């Protein structure tokens, strides 16, 4: 079997007009799409067929519009905005205004002509837009793309962009004001709303929004928009039923729900709604929207009721439809609210547990013990205040469930990723810190080595007044490097020669223990150092065991950096600190 490189070289020599470098292939997914389709050449035993298969792929790739290209993302954003606007405007024009302005008003004719042109251009793009098939493979063959579009959405898209307003504008005398023809063309325009399905599922813009923002907020926005849209659609359709029943926008010529409401509320005051007439379309819409919201929310005041047999039948259908939608809406909204309340419920449970703990305290400002003075008295009020403040501050901040937080607790999604993505994600989380620790930087350690260290790191969330012995570490984790992410701490070391305590202040952006972590456990300078936290702080703890394992497997890191920091620490008898936000 001939190698792919040989075939590409032969194509280049025989067809010099074919380009192998395409700007659209700058994206990794586009390159994968081409690689997937190049597999086709293996199915052709004949060398001529192999060359033709590769040539067709290379020729098609120049014409394919990948969704990752910047200009098509901007176009999709514009089309999505246009469809959402039409989703609100078009039903209003059909149901409330009876298509009068959109058909017989020159400004609206011009606007709709421009919009039809934009939708036509967008339809042409779909002949060149690839898709992912059921096997997860990018289909970039233009013939397959075109056949798929012609079989699916081509006819609805073409029907939705028929310029019926132009037809009426030029042939008004011939067609007159035939209501059935006008409404038929207006309803066909609603077919363009079907395009929102492909945009929301395939557009890279929508996918990026879903990935960048909290899913709860996105779902909340979705359900909020859906209930507004449902109420709007019901209002427009309910107005349209009265328009069909009456035959004109005056609504006083026959009996319908609008005339029934007017009869029940006569005489109408100046501040009341006046739903009759073409110019009063806003009042008519507000009245119908009031009925639509009542129907969707199952309130039903009963002040707007159907008057004819047709309206009763349609009202029954709309109420059943609204009931189904309301159930779907409540179910989804309750799930979203439950997600928001989950953190608040956990805070309440921790507060209750803390109250039970405080009630179990047996000492209260006691400084004596069986007649003897207590060396280290404990103030119950002070401990109580610190416990409650710690729980509340943690709830308002990270929402964590303890003071020692592992990587899986911080980012649960990491353990669900495949191994390579896990390693790359771990490195991207903390590489900014590690690059300021010379022997752990990416200059010496590769992705896998840094990822192994990150997986053993923990985040400490500590309240003001907390103290840590650096020689034993928090929660028995041992020695390590402390990276101040948020907060302020003071270290205190006893100096025998000067017979005093040496204090150092560490603020956000400081790495503590870069030198001493390399010293042996039996070294004199290892013991005696304490960290006192002055504010509520978040600290990233890098354990010594993980550091030594990485240096053992990567001797260049020790030779090039680690041993010099070790020597500096021993000779100066002081630790090495570094600010990562310099």
Short mmCIF file of N, CA, C and O in Angstrom, two decimals, residues 30 46 87 105 107 150 188 206 215 264 290 308 357 373 403 417 493 517 564 571:
data_model
loop_
_atom_site.label_atom_id
_atom_site.label_comp_id
_atom_site.label_asym_id
_atom_site.label_seq_id
_atom_site.Cartn_x
_atom_site.Cartn_y
_atom_site.Cartn_z
N UNK A 30 -10.28 21.34 12.56
CA UNK A 30 -10.30 21.28 11.10
C UNK A 30 -9.25 20.31 10.59
O UNK A 30 -9.50 19.56 9.64
N UNK A 46 -6.64 0.87 -6.53
CA UNK A 46 -6.05 1.46 -7.71
C UNK A 46 -5.40 2.80 -7.36
O UNK A 46 -5.99 3.62 -6.67
N UNK A 87 -38.57 35.99 16.13
CA UNK A 87 -39.42 35.13 16.94
C UNK A 87 -40.42 35.95 17.76
O UNK A 87 -41.51 35.48 18.07
N UNK A 105 -46.87 48.77 4.14
CA UNK A 105 -46.02 49.89 4.56
C UNK A 105 -44.66 49.76 3.88
O UNK A 105 -43.98 48.73 4.00
N UNK A 107 -41.63 51.18 4.46
CA UNK A 107 -40.45 50.89 5.31
C UNK A 107 -40.36 49.43 5.71
O UNK A 107 -39.27 48.85 5.68
N UNK A 150 -30.30 19.49 1.13
CA UNK A 150 -31.44 19.45 0.22
C UNK A 150 -32.54 18.53 0.74
O UNK A 150 -33.74 18.79 0.53
N UNK A 188 -46.00 31.15 6.41
CA UNK A 188 -44.82 30.50 5.85
C UNK A 188 -43.53 31.12 6.36
O UNK A 188 -42.51 30.44 6.46
N UNK A 206 -22.72 29.33 20.41
CA UNK A 206 -23.60 28.81 21.47
C UNK A 206 -22.86 27.81 22.34
O UNK A 206 -23.00 27.80 23.58
N UNK A 215 -23.83 26.59 34.31
CA UNK A 215 -24.99 25.96 33.68
C UNK A 215 -26.30 26.34 34.36
O UNK A 215 -27.34 26.42 33.70
N UNK A 264 -68.47 43.79 28.34
CA UNK A 264 -68.51 43.59 29.79
C UNK A 264 -67.94 44.78 30.56
O UNK A 264 -68.25 44.94 31.75
N UNK A 290 -52.28 39.61 28.78
CA UNK A 290 -52.84 39.37 30.11
C UNK A 290 -53.55 38.01 30.16
O UNK A 290 -53.40 37.24 31.11
N UNK A 308 -67.29 32.36 20.95
CA UNK A 308 -67.84 31.54 19.88
C UNK A 308 -67.41 30.09 20.06
O UNK A 308 -66.52 29.78 20.87
N UNK A 357 -22.07 21.80 68.59
CA UNK A 357 -20.71 21.71 69.13
C UNK A 357 -20.50 22.73 70.24
O UNK A 357 -19.95 22.40 71.31
N UNK A 373 -4.05 27.48 88.81
CA UNK A 373 -4.17 28.38 87.66
C UNK A 373 -3.92 27.61 86.36
O UNK A 373 -2.95 26.85 86.26
N UNK A 403 -11.32 22.52 55.98
CA UNK A 403 -10.14 23.37 55.89
C UNK A 403 -9.09 22.78 54.96
O UNK A 403 -8.23 23.49 54.47
N UNK A 417 -12.09 13.05 33.48
CA UNK A 417 -11.42 13.26 32.20
C UNK A 417 -10.46 12.12 31.90
O UNK A 417 -9.99 11.43 32.82
N UNK A 493 10.18 32.55 64.13
CA UNK A 493 11.27 31.59 64.32
C UNK A 493 12.14 32.06 65.47
O UNK A 493 12.51 33.24 65.55
N UNK A 517 12.23 23.33 52.57
CA UNK A 517 11.59 22.08 52.21
C UNK A 517 12.60 21.08 51.67
O UNK A 517 12.37 19.86 51.69
N UNK A 564 21.47 24.42 44.45
CA UNK A 564 21.93 25.77 44.75
C UNK A 564 21.01 26.44 45.77
O UNK A 564 21.49 27.18 46.64
N UNK A 571 23.69 27.89 54.12
CA UNK A 571 24.70 28.88 54.44
C UNK A 571 24.12 30.13 55.08
O UNK A 571 24.70 30.71 56.01
#
